[in-house]
Amino acid sequence: MTRRERQELIDKGLLLPLMEEFYTIQGEGFHKGTAAYFVRIGGCDVGCHWCDVKESWLAELHPPTETEKIVENAVKYSNTIVVTGGEPLMWDMGPLTAQLKAKGVQTHIETSGAYELSGTWDWICLSPKKMKLPTERVYEKAHELKCIIYNKDDFRFAEEQAAKVNKDCILYLQPEWSKRDKVVPMIVDYVMANPKWKVSLQTHKYLNIP
């Protein structure tokens, strides 16, 4: 296959830069504590300085993998498939989700929303970032909003984002892991004063699993 042919397949979503895939327990947000198969797609230009998967940023480091093979492997493990990154919406998610839905599984995505929404999703976790804001359509479709709290200004940002999502979207505040000792008390106080919000913790890190 030539480089041009490979790029055409990537552009169509028939090849995706697969960083890793694993079966584990969902650690965050609404579905925390439930088993799910994670597919981590490489490539992200949002650039969060506190990102804990910076090795996902460069798509070129991760082999273009046939979408069909990703699906075949994923459905062996779980009926809930979580697509994460990186930023998976940098790529066309249509072929991946179409094949997953044809297998009868649930499709979840974790995204910053910085790129146009593609694919068919049963659950959209929107985690917006200040550096590159979500598109309007992602705000409209999100099932949960997960705002990471690194400092006090992030509460202001979280409220701005909450004002843009649909009325049924569940609102979460999650401490940035390296600052958790400092910001958890702030989050607790904030949620008690503003009960439309819920607390999300990275429980998989407490469980010491992927």
PDB file of C-alpha atoms in Angstrom:
ATOM      1  CA  MET A   1       0.000   0.000   0.000  1.00  0.00           C
ATOM      2  CA  THR A   2       1.362   3.407  -0.946  1.00  0.00           C
ATOM      3  CA  ARG A   3       1.468   6.316   1.477  1.00  0.00           C
ATOM      4  CA  ARG A   4      -1.261   8.054  -0.532  1.00  0.00           C
ATOM      5  CA  GLU A   5      -3.519   4.989  -0.445  1.00  0.00           C
ATOM      6  CA  ARG A   6      -2.990   4.656   3.287  1.00  0.00           C
ATOM      7  CA  GLN A   7      -3.841   8.317   3.837  1.00  0.00           C
ATOM      8  CA  GLU A   8      -7.037   7.947   1.809  1.00  0.00           C
ATOM      9  CA  LEU A   9      -8.144   5.082   4.052  1.00  0.00           C
ATOM     10  CA  ILE A  10      -7.288   7.135   7.152  1.00  0.00           C
ATOM     11  CA  ASP A  11      -9.293  10.074   5.801  1.00  0.00           C
ATOM     12  CA  LYS A  12     -12.276   7.752   5.313  1.00  0.00           C
ATOM     13  CA  GLY A  13     -11.994   6.356   8.835  1.00  0.00           C
ATOM     14  CA  LEU A  14     -11.170   2.872   7.547  1.00  0.00           C
ATOM     15  CA  LEU A  15      -7.742   3.035   9.185  1.00  0.00           C
ATOM     16  CA  LEU A  16      -7.266   4.642  12.603  1.00  0.00           C
ATOM     17  CA  PRO A  17      -4.050   5.364  14.552  1.00  0.00           C
ATOM     18  CA  LEU A  18      -4.581   2.845  17.347  1.00  0.00           C
ATOM     19  CA  MET A  19      -2.538   3.640  20.446  1.00  0.00           C
ATOM     20  CA  GLU A  20      -3.860   0.952  22.778  1.00  0.00           C
ATOM     21  CA  GLU A  21      -6.919  -1.104  23.636  1.00  0.00           C
ATOM     22  CA  PHE A  22      -7.790  -2.764  26.924  1.00  0.00           C
ATOM     23  CA  TYR A  23     -10.621  -4.245  28.963  1.00  0.00           C
ATOM     24  CA  THR A  24     -11.060  -2.588  32.336  1.00  0.00           C
ATOM     25  CA  ILE A  25     -13.446  -0.798  34.673  1.00  0.00           C
ATOM     26  CA  GLN A  26     -14.716   2.645  33.660  1.00  0.00           C
ATOM     27  CA  GLY A  27     -13.263   4.919  36.313  1.00  0.00           C
ATOM     28  CA  GLU A  28     -14.966   8.257  35.673  1.00  0.00           C
ATOM     29  CA  GLY A  29     -18.327   9.946  35.260  1.00  0.00           C
ATOM     30  CA  PHE A  30     -21.773   8.419  34.955  1.00  0.00           C
ATOM     31  CA  HIS A  31     -20.663   4.854  34.105  1.00  0.00           C
ATOM     32  CA  LYS A  32     -17.920   4.560  36.725  1.00  0.00           C
ATOM     33  CA  GLY A  33     -17.571   1.101  38.188  1.00  0.00           C
ATOM     34  CA  THR A  34     -18.824  -0.732  35.090  1.00  0.00           C
ATOM     35  CA  ALA A  35     -16.792  -2.992  32.835  1.00  0.00           C
ATOM     36  CA  ALA A  36     -15.944  -1.609  29.403  1.00  0.00           C
ATOM     37  CA  TYR A  37     -13.490  -2.105  26.563  1.00  0.00           C
ATOM     38  CA  PHE A  38     -11.422   0.988  25.795  1.00  0.00           C
ATOM     39  CA  VAL A  39     -10.065   1.884  22.371  1.00  0.00           C
ATOM     40  CA  ARG A  40      -7.534   4.723  22.574  1.00  0.00           C
ATOM     41  CA  ILE A  41      -7.000   6.552  19.295  1.00  0.00           C
ATOM     42  CA  GLY A  42      -3.775   8.522  18.797  1.00  0.00           C
ATOM     43  CA  GLY A  43      -3.638  12.152  17.765  1.00  0.00           C
ATOM     44  CA  CYS A  44      -4.489  15.310  19.709  1.00  0.00           C
ATOM     45  CA  ASP A  45      -3.600  18.966  19.247  1.00  0.00           C
ATOM     46  CA  VAL A  46      -5.562  20.422  22.168  1.00  0.00           C
ATOM     47  CA  GLY A  47      -2.418  20.434  24.322  1.00  0.00           C
ATOM     48  CA  CYS A  48      -3.528  20.205  27.970  1.00  0.00           C
ATOM     49  CA  HIS A  49      -0.387  20.720  30.053  1.00  0.00           C
ATOM     50  CA  TRP A  50      -1.679  18.297  32.685  1.00  0.00           C
ATOM     51  CA  CYS A  51      -2.633  15.544  30.205  1.00  0.00           C
ATOM     52  CA  ASP A  52      -1.735  12.126  31.638  1.00  0.00           C
ATOM     53  CA  VAL A  53      -1.534  10.467  28.198  1.00  0.00           C
ATOM     54  CA  LYS A  54       0.762  12.849  26.325  1.00  0.00           C
ATOM     55  CA  GLU A  55       2.168   9.912  24.369  1.00  0.00           C
ATOM     56  CA  SER A  56      -1.172   9.915  22.538  1.00  0.00           C
ATOM     57  CA  TRP A  57      -0.621  13.353  21.012  1.00  0.00           C
ATOM     58  CA  LEU A  58       1.384  12.357  17.927  1.00  0.00           C
ATOM     59  CA  ALA A  59      -0.744  10.196  15.663  1.00  0.00           C
ATOM     60  CA  GLU A  60       2.331   9.210  13.632  1.00  0.00           C
ATOM     61  CA  LEU A  61       3.613   7.195  16.603  1.00  0.00           C
ATOM     62  CA  HIS A  62       0.639   4.848  16.463  1.00  0.00           C
ATOM     63  CA  PRO A  63       0.085   2.304  13.673  1.00  0.00           C
ATOM     64  CA  PRO A  64      -2.795   2.876  11.245  1.00  0.00           C
ATOM     65  CA  THR A  65      -5.030  -0.085  12.078  1.00  0.00           C
ATOM     66  CA  GLU A  66      -7.962  -1.449  10.101  1.00  0.00           C
ATOM     67  CA  THR A  67     -11.225  -0.359  11.711  1.00  0.00           C
ATOM     68  CA  GLU A  68     -12.642  -3.814  11.056  1.00  0.00           C
ATOM     69  CA  LYS A  69      -9.872  -5.430  13.115  1.00  0.00           C
ATOM     70  CA  ILE A  70     -10.422  -2.978  15.980  1.00  0.00           C
ATOM     71  CA  VAL A  71     -14.113  -3.898  16.034  1.00  0.00           C
ATOM     72  CA  GLU A  72     -13.507  -7.648  15.802  1.00  0.00           C
ATOM     73  CA  ASN A  73     -11.179  -7.529  18.778  1.00  0.00           C
ATOM     74  CA  ALA A  74     -13.262  -5.166  20.906  1.00  0.00           C
ATOM     75  CA  VAL A  75     -16.528  -7.104  20.763  1.00  0.00           C
ATOM     76  CA  LYS A  76     -14.811 -10.232  22.107  1.00  0.00           C
ATOM     77  CA  TYR A  77     -14.523  -8.555  25.490  1.00  0.00           C
ATOM     78  CA  SER A  78     -17.506  -6.319  26.166  1.00  0.00           C
ATOM     79  CA  ASN A  79     -20.825  -5.005  24.927  1.00  0.00           C
ATOM     80  CA  THR A  80     -19.726  -1.483  25.914  1.00  0.00           C
ATOM     81  CA  ILE A  81     -16.946   0.075  23.858  1.00  0.00           C
ATOM     82  CA  VAL A  82     -15.426   3.386  24.971  1.00  0.00           C
ATOM     83  CA  VAL A  83     -13.513   5.329  22.316  1.00  0.00           C
ATOM     84  CA  THR A  84     -11.042   7.773  23.799  1.00  0.00           C
ATOM     85  CA  GLY A  85      -7.744   9.441  22.973  1.00  0.00           C
ATOM     86  CA  GLY A  86      -5.982  11.576  22.224  1.00  0.00           C
ATOM     87  CA  GLU A  87      -8.863  13.313  20.551  1.00  0.00           C
ATOM     88  CA  PRO A  88     -10.837  10.698  18.596  1.00  0.00           C
ATOM     89  CA  LEU A  89     -12.926  13.272  16.712  1.00  0.00           C
ATOM     90  CA  MET A  90      -9.842  14.282  14.757  1.00  0.00           C
ATOM     91  CA  TRP A  91     -10.781  11.217  12.688  1.00  0.00           C
ATOM     92  CA  ASP A  92     -13.999  10.098  11.008  1.00  0.00           C
ATOM     93  CA  MET A  93     -15.691   7.889  13.592  1.00  0.00           C
ATOM     94  CA  GLY A  94     -18.519   6.926  11.218  1.00  0.00           C
ATOM     95  CA  PRO A  95     -17.114   3.591   9.968  1.00  0.00           C
ATOM     96  CA  LEU A  96     -15.976   2.499  13.443  1.00  0.00           C
ATOM     97  CA  THR A  97     -19.305   3.152  15.134  1.00  0.00           C
ATOM     98  CA  ALA A  98     -21.324   1.737  12.223  1.00  0.00           C
ATOM     99  CA  GLN A  99     -19.449  -1.545  12.525  1.00  0.00           C
ATOM    100  CA  LEU A 100     -19.737  -1.572  16.312  1.00  0.00           C
ATOM    101  CA  LYS A 101     -23.487  -0.903  16.180  1.00  0.00           C
ATOM    102  CA  ALA A 102     -23.856  -3.696  13.599  1.00  0.00           C
ATOM    103  CA  LYS A 103     -22.435  -5.999  16.285  1.00  0.00           C
ATOM    104  CA  GLY A 104     -25.082  -4.800  18.743  1.00  0.00           C
ATOM    105  CA  VAL A 105     -22.786  -3.093  21.243  1.00  0.00           C
ATOM    106  CA  GLN A 106     -23.003   0.221  23.081  1.00  0.00           C
ATOM    107  CA  THR A 107     -20.752   2.995  21.770  1.00  0.00           C
ATOM    108  CA  HIS A 108     -19.343   5.597  24.152  1.00  0.00           C
ATOM    109  CA  ILE A 109     -16.918   8.425  23.387  1.00  0.00           C
ATOM    110  CA  GLU A 110     -14.763  10.640  25.591  1.00  0.00           C
ATOM    111  CA  THR A 111     -13.932  13.854  23.756  1.00  0.00           C
ATOM    112  CA  SER A 112     -12.939  17.476  24.177  1.00  0.00           C
ATOM    113  CA  GLY A 113     -15.470  18.235  21.447  1.00  0.00           C
ATOM    114  CA  ALA A 114     -12.934  20.411  19.641  1.00  0.00           C
ATOM    115  CA  TYR A 115     -13.694  18.758  16.291  1.00  0.00           C
ATOM    116  CA  GLU A 116     -16.958  18.141  14.463  1.00  0.00           C
ATOM    117  CA  LEU A 117     -18.954  15.243  15.838  1.00  0.00           C
ATOM    118  CA  SER A 118     -18.880  12.106  13.702  1.00  0.00           C
ATOM    119  CA  GLY A 119     -20.131   8.613  14.407  1.00  0.00           C
ATOM    120  CA  THR A 120     -23.190   7.182  16.156  1.00  0.00           C
ATOM    121  CA  TRP A 121     -22.942   7.289  19.945  1.00  0.00           C
ATOM    122  CA  ASP A 122     -25.029   5.912  22.784  1.00  0.00           C
ATOM    123  CA  TRP A 123     -23.093   8.063  25.258  1.00  0.00           C
ATOM    124  CA  ILE A 124     -21.040  11.204  24.753  1.00  0.00           C
ATOM    125  CA  CYS A 125     -18.792  12.386  27.572  1.00  0.00           C
ATOM    126  CA  LEU A 126     -17.776  15.959  26.771  1.00  0.00           C
ATOM    127  CA  SER A 127     -14.685  17.224  28.590  1.00  0.00           C
ATOM    128  CA  PRO A 128     -14.081  20.726  27.194  1.00  0.00           C
ATOM    129  CA  LYS A 129     -10.742  22.482  27.307  1.00  0.00           C
ATOM    130  CA  LYS A 130     -10.045  26.227  27.400  1.00  0.00           C
ATOM    131  CA  MET A 131      -7.439  26.004  24.656  1.00  0.00           C
ATOM    132  CA  LYS A 132      -9.829  24.701  21.993  1.00  0.00           C
ATOM    133  CA  LEU A 133     -13.544  24.957  22.720  1.00  0.00           C
ATOM    134  CA  PRO A 134     -16.178  22.412  21.643  1.00  0.00           C
ATOM    135  CA  THR A 135     -18.363  22.731  18.564  1.00  0.00           C
ATOM    136  CA  GLU A 136     -22.016  23.680  18.979  1.00  0.00           C
ATOM    137  CA  ARG A 137     -23.268  20.252  17.902  1.00  0.00           C
ATOM    138  CA  VAL A 138     -21.273  18.465  20.609  1.00  0.00           C
ATOM    139  CA  TYR A 139     -22.798  20.734  23.253  1.00  0.00           C
ATOM    140  CA  GLU A 140     -26.250  19.819  21.929  1.00  0.00           C
ATOM    141  CA  LYS A 141     -25.595  16.070  21.937  1.00  0.00           C
ATOM    142  CA  ALA A 142     -23.513  15.562  25.109  1.00  0.00           C
ATOM    143  CA  HIS A 143     -24.885  13.199  27.747  1.00  0.00           C
ATOM    144  CA  GLU A 144     -22.411  14.268  30.389  1.00  0.00           C
ATOM    145  CA  LEU A 145     -20.179  17.285  30.866  1.00  0.00           C
ATOM    146  CA  LYS A 146     -16.944  16.559  32.724  1.00  0.00           C
ATOM    147  CA  CYS A 147     -14.939  19.630  33.687  1.00  0.00           C
ATOM    148  CA  ILE A 148     -11.451  19.131  35.069  1.00  0.00           C
ATOM    149  CA  ILE A 149     -10.579  21.329  38.039  1.00  0.00           C
ATOM    150  CA  TYR A 150      -6.921  22.339  38.221  1.00  0.00           C
ATOM    151  CA  ASN A 151      -7.350  25.757  39.835  1.00  0.00           C
ATOM    152  CA  LYS A 152     -10.075  28.164  40.990  1.00  0.00           C
ATOM    153  CA  ASP A 153     -10.599  29.667  37.541  1.00  0.00           C
ATOM    154  CA  ASP A 154     -11.763  26.269  36.296  1.00  0.00           C
ATOM    155  CA  PHE A 155     -14.995  26.671  38.264  1.00  0.00           C
ATOM    156  CA  ARG A 156     -15.762  29.775  36.206  1.00  0.00           C
ATOM    157  CA  PHE A 157     -14.982  27.896  33.015  1.00  0.00           C
ATOM    158  CA  ALA A 158     -17.155  24.975  34.134  1.00  0.00           C
ATOM    159  CA  GLU A 159     -20.149  27.269  34.598  1.00  0.00           C
ATOM    160  CA  GLU A 160     -19.609  28.756  31.143  1.00  0.00           C
ATOM    161  CA  GLN A 161     -19.629  25.277  29.662  1.00  0.00           C
ATOM    162  CA  ALA A 162     -22.659  24.169  31.673  1.00  0.00           C
ATOM    163  CA  ALA A 163     -24.617  27.068  30.192  1.00  0.00           C
ATOM    164  CA  LYS A 164     -24.010  25.700  26.673  1.00  0.00           C
ATOM    165  CA  VAL A 165     -24.970  22.032  27.024  1.00  0.00           C
ATOM    166  CA  ASN A 166     -28.478  20.620  26.675  1.00  0.00           C
ATOM    167  CA  LYS A 167     -30.817  20.566  29.683  1.00  0.00           C
ATOM    168  CA  ASP A 168     -30.498  16.782  30.187  1.00  0.00           C
ATOM    169  CA  CYS A 169     -26.705  16.767  30.289  1.00  0.00           C
ATOM    170  CA  ILE A 170     -25.298  15.525  33.616  1.00  0.00           C
ATOM    171  CA  LEU A 171     -22.702  17.891  35.109  1.00  0.00           C
ATOM    172  CA  TYR A 172     -19.471  16.657  36.715  1.00  0.00           C
ATOM    173  CA  LEU A 173     -16.486  18.331  38.328  1.00  0.00           C
ATOM    174  CA  GLN A 174     -13.365  16.189  38.435  1.00  0.00           C
ATOM    175  CA  PRO A 175     -10.103  17.012  40.213  1.00  0.00           C
ATOM    176  CA  GLU A 176      -6.964  17.029  38.106  1.00  0.00           C
ATOM    177  CA  TRP A 177      -5.033  14.103  39.553  1.00  0.00           C
ATOM    178  CA  SER A 178      -1.799  15.885  40.451  1.00  0.00           C
ATOM    179  CA  LYS A 179      -3.743  18.629  42.268  1.00  0.00           C
ATOM    180  CA  ARG A 180      -6.350  16.405  43.901  1.00  0.00           C
ATOM    181  CA  ASP A 181      -5.287  17.059  47.500  1.00  0.00           C
ATOM    182  CA  LYS A 182      -5.665  20.795  46.980  1.00  0.00           C
ATOM    183  CA  VAL A 183      -8.775  20.940  44.806  1.00  0.00           C
ATOM    184  CA  VAL A 184     -10.945  18.126  46.216  1.00  0.00           C
ATOM    185  CA  PRO A 185     -12.013  20.214  49.253  1.00  0.00           C
ATOM    186  CA  MET A 186     -12.803  23.091  46.885  1.00  0.00           C
ATOM    187  CA  ILE A 187     -14.889  20.801  44.679  1.00  0.00           C
ATOM    188  CA  VAL A 188     -16.767  19.364  47.655  1.00  0.00           C
ATOM    189  CA  ASP A 189     -17.661  22.833  48.890  1.00  0.00           C
ATOM    190  CA  TYR A 190     -18.653  23.952  45.391  1.00  0.00           C
ATOM    191  CA  VAL A 191     -20.927  20.985  44.734  1.00  0.00           C
ATOM    192  CA  MET A 192     -22.613  21.375  48.109  1.00  0.00           C
ATOM    193  CA  ALA A 193     -23.261  25.039  47.286  1.00  0.00           C
ATOM    194  CA  ASN A 194     -24.230  24.237  43.673  1.00  0.00           C
ATOM    195  CA  PRO A 195     -25.955  20.825  43.718  1.00  0.00           C
ATOM    196  CA  LYS A 196     -26.633  20.767  39.979  1.00  0.00           C
ATOM    197  CA  TRP A 197     -23.034  19.498  39.833  1.00  0.00           C
ATOM    198  CA  LYS A 198     -21.771  16.042  40.836  1.00  0.00           C
ATOM    199  CA  VAL A 199     -18.268  14.946  41.815  1.00  0.00           C
ATOM    200  CA  SER A 200     -16.342  12.655  39.475  1.00  0.00           C
ATOM    201  CA  LEU A 201     -13.168  10.939  40.685  1.00  0.00           C
ATOM    202  CA  GLN A 202     -10.637   8.939  38.699  1.00  0.00           C
ATOM    203  CA  THR A 203     -11.521   5.784  40.595  1.00  0.00           C
ATOM    204  CA  HIS A 204      -9.442   3.590  38.271  1.00  0.00           C
ATOM    205  CA  LYS A 205      -6.325   5.284  39.644  1.00  0.00           C
ATOM    206  CA  TYR A 206      -7.384   4.470  43.196  1.00  0.00           C
ATOM    207  CA  LEU A 207      -8.003   0.889  42.053  1.00  0.00           C
ATOM    208  CA  ASN A 208      -4.608   0.841  40.309  1.00  0.00           C
ATOM    209  CA  ILE A 209      -6.018  -0.383  36.998  1.00  0.00           C
ATOM    210  CA  PRO A 210      -5.768   1.066  33.459  1.00  0.00           C
TER     211      PRO A 210
END
